[in-house]
CSV table of C-alpha atoms in Angstrom, one decimal:
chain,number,residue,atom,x,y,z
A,1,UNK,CA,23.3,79.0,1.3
A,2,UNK,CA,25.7,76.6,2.6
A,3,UNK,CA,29.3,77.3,2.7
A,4,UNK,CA,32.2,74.8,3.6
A,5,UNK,CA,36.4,74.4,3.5
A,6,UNK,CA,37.6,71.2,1.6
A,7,UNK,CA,40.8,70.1,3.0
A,8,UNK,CA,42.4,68.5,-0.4
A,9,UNK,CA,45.4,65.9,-0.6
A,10,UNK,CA,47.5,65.8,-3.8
A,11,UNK,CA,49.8,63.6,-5.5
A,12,UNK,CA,53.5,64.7,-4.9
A,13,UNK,CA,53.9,68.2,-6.9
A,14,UNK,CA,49.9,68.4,-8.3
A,15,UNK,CA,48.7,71.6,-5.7
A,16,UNK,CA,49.9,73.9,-8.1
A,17,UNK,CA,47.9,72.0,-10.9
A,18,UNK,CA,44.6,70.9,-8.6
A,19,UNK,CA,44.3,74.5,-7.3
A,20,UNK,CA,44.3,75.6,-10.8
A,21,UNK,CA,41.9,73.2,-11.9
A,22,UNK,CA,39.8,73.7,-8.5
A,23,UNK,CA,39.2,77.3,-9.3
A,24,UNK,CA,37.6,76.8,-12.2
A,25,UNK,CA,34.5,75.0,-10.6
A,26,UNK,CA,31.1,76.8,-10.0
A,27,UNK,CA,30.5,77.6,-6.2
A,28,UNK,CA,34.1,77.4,-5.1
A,29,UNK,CA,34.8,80.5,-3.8
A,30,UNK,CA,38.6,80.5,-2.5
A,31,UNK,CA,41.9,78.3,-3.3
A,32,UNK,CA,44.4,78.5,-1.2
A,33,UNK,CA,47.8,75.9,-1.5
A,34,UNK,CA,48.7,75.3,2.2
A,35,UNK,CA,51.7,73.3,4.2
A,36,UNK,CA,50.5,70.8,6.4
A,37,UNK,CA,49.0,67.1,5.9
A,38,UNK,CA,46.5,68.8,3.3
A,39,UNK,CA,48.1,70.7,0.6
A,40,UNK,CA,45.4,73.2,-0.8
A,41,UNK,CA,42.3,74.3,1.1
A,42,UNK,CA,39.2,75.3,-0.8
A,43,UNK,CA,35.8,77.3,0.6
A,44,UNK,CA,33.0,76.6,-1.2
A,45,UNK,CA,29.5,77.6,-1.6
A,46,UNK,CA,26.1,75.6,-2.5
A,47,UNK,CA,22.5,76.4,-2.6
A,48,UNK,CA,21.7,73.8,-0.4
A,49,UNK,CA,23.8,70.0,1.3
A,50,UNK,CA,22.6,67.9,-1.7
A,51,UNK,CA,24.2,70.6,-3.5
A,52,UNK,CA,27.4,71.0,-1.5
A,53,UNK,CA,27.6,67.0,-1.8
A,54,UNK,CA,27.5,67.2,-6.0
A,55,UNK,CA,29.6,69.5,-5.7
A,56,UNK,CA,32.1,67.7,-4.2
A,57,UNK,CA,32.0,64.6,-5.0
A,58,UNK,CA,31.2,65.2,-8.7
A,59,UNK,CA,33.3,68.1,-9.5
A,60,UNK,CA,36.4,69.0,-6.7
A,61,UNK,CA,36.8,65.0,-6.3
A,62,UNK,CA,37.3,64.5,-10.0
A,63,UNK,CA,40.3,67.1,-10.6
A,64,UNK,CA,43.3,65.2,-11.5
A,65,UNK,CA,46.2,64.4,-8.9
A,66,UNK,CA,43.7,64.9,-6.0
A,67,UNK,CA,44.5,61.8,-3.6
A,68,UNK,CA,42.0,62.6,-0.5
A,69,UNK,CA,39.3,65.7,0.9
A,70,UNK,CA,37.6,66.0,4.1
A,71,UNK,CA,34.6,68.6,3.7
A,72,UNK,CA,34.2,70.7,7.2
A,73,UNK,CA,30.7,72.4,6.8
A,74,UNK,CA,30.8,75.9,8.0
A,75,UNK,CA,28.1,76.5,10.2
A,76,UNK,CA,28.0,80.0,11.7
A,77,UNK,CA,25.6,82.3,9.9
């Protein structure tokens, strides 16, 4: 398994509504909304990187109001 955070920017006011819409994705494990230059932090899990990689570029970066994410692989077992 691979496991990594998504640092997410939103559109002025969206974390509420990207968190939301986040959680509701297969392999995403946590949400968090966050202050700081990235408003909601998500960990995520995948069975392997090409995995990880659909995940996030076909599913997190398609939510609505999301502006920018930076994926930081976890990789302690």
């Amino acid at each position: 398994m691979v496991q990594a955070y998504i640092l997410v920017q939103t559109e002025v006011g969206m974390a509420d509504h990207v968190a939301e819409g986040v959680s509701a994705i297969e392999g995403v494990i946590r949400v968090d909304i966050v202050t700081g230059p990235y408003d909601v932090v998500v960990l995520t899990e995948a069975a392997s990187a090409d995995h990880l990689r659909t995940l996030v570029v076909s599913k997190v970066q398609r939510v609505p109001g999301i502006t920018r994410t930076l994926t930081c692989s976890i990789l302690n077992d």
